[in-house]
Amino acid sequence: MSSSAFEIRPIRPEEHTAEADLLHRAYAAGPYAADLDGNEAWLATERDTAGRDAAGRVLVAVRTEAPGEVVGAVSVLRGGGAYTKLAAPGEAELRLVAVDPAAQGSGLGAALTRAGTELALRWGVDAIRLDTGERNPAQHLYAKLGYERTPERDTSLADGGYGGSLTYAYPLGGDAAGPIDTSVRVREIRSTDVEAVSALVLAAYRDTYEGLDSGYLNEIADVAGRMRDGIVWVAEDRDSGELLGTITTPRPGKTLSDVARPGELDIRLLGVGAAARGRGIGERLTRLGITLARLRGNSRLVLNTGLMMEPAWRLYERLGFERLVDRERQFTRPDGTVVHLLAYGYDV
């Protein structure tokens, strides 16, 4: 049975008991079953699905052919809460990744970890952390998905009477050559941002590139429409809250344009506010695409850009993107102007 036989989504209140029962089954079949048996602190955490969901979000996997049957779960927790062990405020922590014993071997554990990590990215956190026991084979999964060991954090966890823990963090830099600018946060757009982001991205294109037709300008400004089909991200100044730039990525398993082929992720409509130029916002948002492609297991990040958009394609070439000449195309505007669309790809 493959992971495609399941849907991963936020838990519903009527599923709280099923999620707690799932945790009990999964951990009772794991390498720490004897150590956890009768551990009241563990049992309290296991049973308090509502508390964990309120402290962040519990995601569940349900069978697509039997809606409502919970067969997997992960708790994505905001740092500094009652159920976090590692994450500080401003960070996130993944805990209690669990798969029903009957569904193990389906790739569901990896899918839940990817989904939980992506949710934390959408919150705009500074780091995503998790830990696992030394006897837990899941440590190999986390390393495969790109989590990096943080041995300096191992000793921060109490032994708990059943062996040591191995700690991990997910790198958010997207192959960044240097440290991330901590004055900037990248997160998913909020409903209250839509009008401002629409004005920002429209101005970024209209003021930089001459001759854009009204249909394309309307598409650029339609942020609310992109939110229905994709994920719109913003870069903001941490201190002032000023919105600095934006980019759009597809939802998992989807694409935004015909430049993407199976197994690839495409990005669209990167825009940086005039006042924010020179702060590396375009690079930061492009590297978000690299991070997301790697997290989702895509082979390549791809995009289209216009030949007249020289600042954009200069950025992509500097970051290591390569031309995909066979995917480039031309179209003619109503006024007779011929537009050449370049295609670029970055192997992740």
Short mmCIF file of C-alpha atoms in Angstrom, two decimals:
data_model
loop_
_atom_site.label_atom_id
_atom_site.label_comp_id
_atom_site.label_asym_id
_atom_site.label_seq_id
_atom_site.Cartn_x
_atom_site.Cartn_y
_atom_site.Cartn_z
CA MET A 1 0.00 0.00 0.00
CA SER A 2 1.48 3.38 -1.00
CA SER A 3 1.27 6.74 0.76
CA SER A 4 -0.97 7.95 -2.10
CA ALA A 5 -3.74 5.85 -0.54
CA PHE A 6 -3.91 8.38 2.30
CA GLU A 7 -4.85 12.02 2.71
CA ILE A 8 -2.90 14.14 5.21
CA ARG A 9 -4.82 17.07 6.68
CA PRO A 10 -5.48 18.93 9.96
CA ILE A 11 -7.28 16.86 12.55
CA ARG A 12 -10.99 17.36 13.22
CA PRO A 13 -12.42 17.45 16.76
CA GLU A 14 -14.32 14.21 16.26
CA GLU A 15 -11.01 12.46 15.46
CA HIS A 16 -9.24 13.29 18.74
CA THR A 17 -9.98 9.95 20.37
CA ALA A 18 -8.97 8.03 17.23
CA GLU A 19 -5.64 9.91 17.12
CA ALA A 20 -4.88 9.10 20.76
CA ASP A 21 -5.75 5.44 20.17
CA LEU A 22 -3.48 5.42 17.12
CA LEU A 23 -0.56 6.76 19.17
CA HIS A 24 -1.10 4.07 21.76
CA ARG A 25 -1.10 1.30 19.13
CA ALA A 26 1.91 2.65 17.28
CA TYR A 27 4.13 3.16 20.31
CA ALA A 28 3.01 -0.12 21.89
CA ALA A 29 4.45 -1.83 18.79
CA GLY A 30 7.70 0.17 18.84
CA PRO A 31 11.13 -0.25 20.46
CA TYR A 32 10.14 1.65 23.62
CA ALA A 33 6.90 -0.16 24.41
CA ALA A 34 8.14 -1.62 27.69
CA ASP A 35 9.62 1.70 28.82
CA LEU A 36 6.44 3.66 28.11
CA ASP A 37 4.06 1.13 29.66
CA GLY A 38 2.63 2.73 32.79
CA ASN A 39 4.51 6.02 32.29
CA GLU A 40 1.86 8.49 33.42
CA ALA A 41 3.54 11.57 31.94
CA TRP A 42 3.68 9.87 28.56
CA LEU A 43 0.09 8.65 28.80
CA ALA A 44 -1.11 12.18 29.62
CA THR A 45 0.64 13.53 26.49
CA GLU A 46 -0.71 10.68 24.40
CA ARG A 47 -4.29 11.28 25.50
CA ASP A 48 -4.32 15.09 25.24
CA THR A 49 -4.87 15.41 21.51
CA ALA A 50 -6.87 18.60 22.00
CA GLY A 51 -4.06 20.18 24.02
CA ARG A 52 -1.43 19.33 21.42
CA ASP A 53 -3.65 20.64 18.63
CA ALA A 54 -4.17 23.90 20.50
CA ALA A 55 -0.40 24.23 20.99
CA GLY A 56 0.18 24.09 17.24
CA ARG A 57 -1.54 21.66 14.91
CA VAL A 58 -2.08 17.92 14.80
CA LEU A 59 -2.06 16.49 11.29
CA VAL A 60 -3.62 13.12 10.58
CA ALA A 61 -3.44 10.67 7.70
CA VAL A 62 -6.76 9.07 6.77
CA ARG A 63 -7.40 6.38 4.19
CA THR A 64 -8.84 7.77 0.99
CA GLU A 65 -10.88 4.61 0.43
CA ALA A 66 -12.19 4.61 4.02
CA PRO A 67 -12.62 8.28 5.01
CA GLY A 68 -12.41 8.84 8.73
CA GLU A 69 -10.03 5.98 9.53
CA VAL A 70 -6.99 7.61 11.13
CA VAL A 71 -3.84 5.63 10.30
CA GLY A 72 -1.12 8.21 10.92
CA ALA A 73 -0.45 11.43 12.82
CA VAL A 74 2.15 14.06 13.64
CA SER A 75 2.02 16.91 16.16
CA VAL A 76 3.46 20.21 14.89
CA LEU A 77 4.05 22.39 17.94
CA ARG A 78 4.93 26.05 18.35
CA GLY A 79 8.09 26.58 20.38
CA GLY A 80 7.95 27.28 24.09
CA GLY A 81 4.68 25.44 24.69
CA ALA A 82 3.77 22.79 27.23
CA TYR A 83 4.46 19.87 24.90
CA THR A 84 7.72 20.99 23.29
CA LYS A 85 11.04 19.58 24.47
CA LEU A 86 13.49 21.43 22.21
CA ALA A 87 11.90 24.34 20.38
CA ALA A 88 12.15 27.86 21.78
CA PRO A 89 9.63 30.62 21.01
CA GLY A 90 9.87 31.43 17.31
CA GLU A 91 10.74 27.83 16.47
CA ALA A 92 8.62 24.73 15.85
CA GLU A 93 8.92 21.12 16.90
CA LEU A 94 7.68 17.89 15.37
CA ARG A 95 6.62 15.27 17.88
CA LEU A 96 4.75 12.01 17.98
CA VAL A 97 5.11 10.91 14.37
CA ALA A 98 3.04 7.74 14.42
CA VAL A 99 1.84 5.21 11.84
CA ASP A 100 -0.62 2.42 12.48
CA PRO A 101 1.34 -0.87 12.58
CA ALA A 102 -0.84 -2.22 9.75
CA ALA A 103 0.21 0.71 7.50
CA GLN A 104 3.94 0.67 8.20
CA GLY A 105 6.19 0.27 5.19
CA SER A 106 3.88 2.43 3.04
CA GLY A 107 6.02 5.59 3.18
CA LEU A 108 3.45 7.24 5.41
CA GLY A 109 5.98 8.15 8.12
CA ALA A 110 8.01 10.11 5.58
CA ALA A 111 4.89 11.78 4.19
CA LEU A 112 3.78 12.88 7.66
CA THR A 113 7.23 14.26 8.46
CA ARG A 114 7.30 16.19 5.18
CA ALA A 115 3.81 17.58 5.79
CA GLY A 116 4.61 18.61 9.34
CA THR A 117 7.85 20.28 8.30
CA GLU A 118 6.12 22.19 5.51
CA LEU A 119 3.42 23.41 7.89
CA ALA A 120 6.10 24.77 10.22
CA LEU A 121 7.76 26.50 7.25
CA ARG A 122 4.44 28.18 6.47
CA TRP A 123 4.39 29.58 10.00
CA GLY A 124 7.67 31.40 9.30
CA VAL A 125 9.68 29.78 12.09
CA ASP A 126 13.41 30.22 12.65
CA ALA A 127 14.08 26.49 13.09
CA ILE A 128 12.23 23.17 13.02
CA ARG A 129 13.39 20.65 15.59
CA LEU A 130 12.67 17.06 16.58
CA ASP A 131 14.17 14.26 18.62
CA THR A 132 14.03 10.49 18.54
CA GLY A 133 15.31 7.71 20.75
CA GLU A 134 18.62 6.03 20.04
CA ARG A 135 16.81 2.73 19.46
CA ASN A 136 14.26 4.22 17.08
CA PRO A 137 14.96 3.39 13.41
CA ALA A 138 13.16 6.62 12.43
CA GLN A 139 16.49 8.42 12.86
CA HIS A 140 17.47 7.13 9.42
CA LEU A 141 14.27 8.56 7.93
CA TYR A 142 14.91 12.02 9.38
CA ALA A 143 18.43 12.08 8.00
CA LYS A 144 17.16 10.99 4.59
CA LEU A 145 14.59 13.80 4.57
CA GLY A 146 17.28 16.42 5.17
CA TYR A 147 17.19 16.85 8.92
CA GLU A 148 20.63 17.48 10.38
CA ARG A 149 21.94 16.22 13.71
CA THR A 150 22.31 18.77 16.52
CA PRO A 151 24.35 16.77 19.04
CA GLU A 152 24.88 19.84 21.20
CA ARG A 153 21.16 19.67 21.99
CA ASP A 154 21.09 15.99 22.98
CA THR A 155 22.05 16.61 26.57
CA SER A 156 19.24 19.17 26.99
CA LEU A 157 16.72 16.32 27.14
CA ALA A 158 16.11 14.38 30.31
CA ASP A 159 16.91 10.69 29.99
CA GLY A 160 13.39 9.71 31.04
CA GLY A 161 14.57 6.29 32.15
CA TYR A 162 14.63 4.71 28.70
CA GLY A 163 17.85 5.79 27.01
CA GLY A 164 19.22 8.85 25.31
CA SER A 165 17.71 10.97 22.58
CA LEU A 166 19.10 12.16 19.27
CA THR A 167 18.14 15.70 18.25
CA TYR A 168 17.74 17.14 14.75
CA ALA A 169 16.95 20.44 12.99
CA TYR A 170 15.77 21.13 9.47
CA PRO A 171 17.97 23.58 7.50
CA LEU A 172 15.98 26.54 6.21
CA GLY A 173 18.62 28.22 4.07
CA GLY A 174 18.02 26.48 0.74
CA ASP A 175 21.73 26.15 -0.07
CA ALA A 176 22.43 29.68 1.18
CA ALA A 177 26.11 30.57 0.91
CA GLY A 178 26.08 32.49 4.18
CA PRO A 179 23.93 33.01 7.28
CA ILE A 180 20.26 33.88 6.86
CA ASP A 181 19.32 37.52 7.44
CA THR A 182 17.50 37.26 10.76
CA SER A 183 15.83 40.65 10.27
CA VAL A 184 13.59 39.04 7.62
CA ARG A 185 10.92 36.40 8.16
CA VAL A 186 9.41 34.35 5.31
CA ARG A 187 5.92 32.95 5.98
CA GLU A 188 2.63 32.11 4.34
CA ILE A 189 0.42 35.07 3.49
CA ARG A 190 -2.45 35.97 5.84
CA SER A 191 -5.87 37.13 4.70
CA THR A 192 -5.10 40.58 6.09
CA ASP A 193 -2.04 40.82 3.81
CA VAL A 194 -3.82 40.30 0.50
CA GLU A 195 -4.45 43.90 -0.47
CA ALA A 196 -0.93 45.01 0.45
CA VAL A 197 0.72 42.08 -1.33
CA SER A 198 -1.35 42.72 -4.44
CA ALA A 199 -0.20 46.34 -4.52
CA LEU A 200 3.42 45.33 -3.82
CA VAL A 201 3.76 42.72 -6.55
CA LEU A 202 1.85 44.77 -9.10
CA ALA A 203 4.12 47.75 -8.52
CA ALA A 204 7.22 45.53 -8.62
CA TYR A 205 6.37 44.31 -12.14
CA ARG A 206 4.74 47.43 -13.56
CA ASP A 207 7.50 49.78 -12.43
CA THR A 208 10.38 47.50 -13.45
CA TYR A 209 9.26 46.06 -16.78
CA GLU A 210 7.77 48.14 -19.56
CA GLY A 211 5.07 46.99 -21.91
CA LEU A 212 3.24 44.43 -19.74
CA ASP A 213 -0.29 43.98 -21.06
CA SER A 214 -3.38 44.50 -18.93
CA GLY A 215 -4.27 40.81 -18.80
CA TYR A 216 -0.91 39.88 -17.31
CA LEU A 217 -1.07 42.81 -14.88
CA ASN A 218 -4.49 41.63 -13.71
CA GLU A 219 -3.08 38.13 -13.19
CA ILE A 220 -0.17 39.55 -11.19
CA ALA A 221 -2.54 41.52 -8.96
CA ASP A 222 -4.88 38.55 -8.34
CA VAL A 223 -3.27 37.38 -5.10
CA ALA A 224 -6.55 36.05 -3.72
CA GLY A 225 -6.93 33.84 -6.79
CA ARG A 226 -3.44 32.42 -6.35
CA MET A 227 -4.21 31.59 -2.72
CA ARG A 228 -6.98 29.25 -3.88
CA ASP A 229 -4.71 27.20 -6.12
CA GLY A 230 -1.27 27.62 -4.55
CA ILE A 231 0.61 28.90 -1.53
CA VAL A 232 1.50 32.58 -1.52
CA TRP A 233 4.51 33.47 0.62
CA VAL A 234 5.67 36.83 1.91
CA ALA A 235 8.93 38.18 3.25
CA GLU A 236 8.44 40.68 6.05
CA ASP A 237 10.63 42.85 8.23
CA ARG A 238 10.54 41.36 11.73
CA ASP A 239 10.69 44.67 13.55
CA SER A 240 8.36 46.85 11.50
CA GLY A 241 6.10 44.18 9.98
CA GLU A 242 6.62 45.78 6.56
CA LEU A 243 5.99 43.41 3.66
CA LEU A 244 9.08 43.22 1.47
CA GLY A 245 8.39 40.64 -1.23
CA THR A 246 6.33 37.67 -2.34
CA ILE A 247 6.46 34.43 -4.33
CA THR A 248 3.92 31.69 -5.15
CA THR A 249 4.48 27.94 -4.96
CA PRO A 250 2.07 25.09 -5.78
CA ARG A 251 0.34 22.95 -3.21
CA PRO A 252 1.81 19.45 -2.76
CA GLY A 253 1.27 17.30 -5.82
CA LYS A 254 0.22 20.26 -8.00
CA THR A 255 1.91 22.60 -10.48
CA LEU A 256 1.39 26.24 -11.39
CA SER A 257 2.42 26.21 -15.05
CA ASP A 258 3.26 23.96 -17.96
CA VAL A 259 7.01 24.47 -17.47
CA ALA A 260 6.98 21.81 -14.72
CA ARG A 261 7.22 18.13 -15.53
CA PRO A 262 6.37 15.19 -13.24
CA GLY A 263 8.52 15.24 -10.12
CA GLU A 264 9.36 18.95 -10.43
CA LEU A 265 8.22 22.02 -8.48
CA ASP A 266 7.60 25.37 -10.17
CA ILE A 267 7.55 28.88 -8.72
CA ARG A 268 5.84 32.00 -10.04
CA LEU A 269 5.45 35.75 -9.61
CA LEU A 270 8.46 36.63 -7.52
CA GLY A 271 8.19 40.31 -6.65
CA VAL A 272 10.19 42.59 -4.35
CA GLY A 273 9.05 46.00 -3.12
CA ALA A 274 11.10 48.96 -4.36
CA ALA A 275 12.10 50.00 -0.84
CA ALA A 276 13.37 46.48 -0.05
CA ARG A 277 15.70 46.06 -3.00
CA GLY A 278 19.31 45.43 -2.07
CA ARG A 279 18.36 43.35 0.99
CA GLY A 280 18.57 39.98 -0.78
CA ILE A 281 14.79 39.42 -0.66
CA GLY A 282 14.59 37.97 -4.18
CA GLU A 283 17.33 35.49 -3.35
CA ARG A 284 15.72 34.60 -0.02
CA LEU A 285 12.37 33.85 -1.67
CA THR A 286 13.99 31.85 -4.46
CA ARG A 287 15.88 29.78 -1.89
CA LEU A 288 12.55 29.11 -0.20
CA GLY A 289 11.56 27.39 -3.44
CA ILE A 290 14.73 25.30 -3.30
CA THR A 291 14.01 24.32 0.30
CA LEU A 292 10.42 23.39 -0.52
CA ALA A 293 11.42 21.35 -3.57
CA ARG A 294 13.98 19.42 -1.54
CA LEU A 295 11.52 18.85 1.31
CA ARG A 296 8.85 17.51 -1.03
CA GLY A 297 11.33 15.20 -2.73
CA ASN A 298 11.19 17.00 -6.09
CA SER A 299 14.07 16.48 -8.48
CA ARG A 300 14.19 20.03 -9.80
CA LEU A 301 12.89 23.56 -9.20
CA VAL A 302 11.75 25.22 -12.46
CA LEU A 303 10.38 28.56 -13.59
CA ASN A 304 9.62 30.80 -16.55
CA THR A 305 10.73 34.41 -16.82
CA GLY A 306 10.55 36.95 -19.60
CA LEU A 307 13.55 37.87 -21.71
CA MET A 308 12.94 41.52 -20.75
CA MET A 309 13.09 40.62 -17.03
CA GLU A 310 16.86 40.78 -16.86
CA PRO A 311 17.18 41.42 -13.09
CA ALA A 312 15.23 38.21 -12.47
CA TRP A 313 17.14 35.90 -14.79
CA ARG A 314 20.45 37.37 -13.68
CA LEU A 315 19.49 36.37 -10.12
CA TYR A 316 18.60 32.83 -11.16
CA GLU A 317 21.84 32.36 -13.06
CA ARG A 318 23.86 33.65 -10.11
CA LEU A 319 22.13 31.09 -7.84
CA GLY A 320 23.05 28.21 -10.14
CA PHE A 321 19.91 27.81 -12.26
CA GLU A 322 20.48 26.58 -15.80
CA ARG A 323 18.56 27.37 -18.97
CA LEU A 324 16.05 24.75 -20.12
CA VAL A 325 16.04 25.81 -23.75
CA ASP A 326 13.77 22.97 -24.85
CA ARG A 327 11.00 24.32 -22.59
CA GLU A 328 11.15 27.91 -23.77
CA ARG A 329 8.38 29.33 -25.90
CA GLN A 330 7.10 32.46 -27.58
CA PHE A 331 3.69 34.04 -27.79
CA THR A 332 2.31 37.10 -29.51
CA ARG A 333 0.42 39.78 -27.62
CA PRO A 334 -2.74 41.36 -29.04
CA ASP A 335 -0.66 44.36 -30.12
CA GLY A 336 1.59 42.10 -32.20
CA THR A 337 4.56 42.13 -29.82
CA VAL A 338 6.37 38.79 -29.61
CA VAL A 339 7.30 37.72 -26.07
CA HIS A 340 10.01 35.11 -25.46
CA LEU A 341 9.68 33.16 -22.21
CA LEU A 342 12.92 31.78 -20.82
CA ALA A 343 12.89 28.56 -18.76
CA TYR A 344 15.30 27.80 -15.93
CA GLY A 345 15.87 24.79 -13.69
CA TYR A 346 17.78 24.07 -10.48
CA ASP A 347 18.57 20.44 -9.68
CA VAL A 348 17.91 19.74 -6.02
#
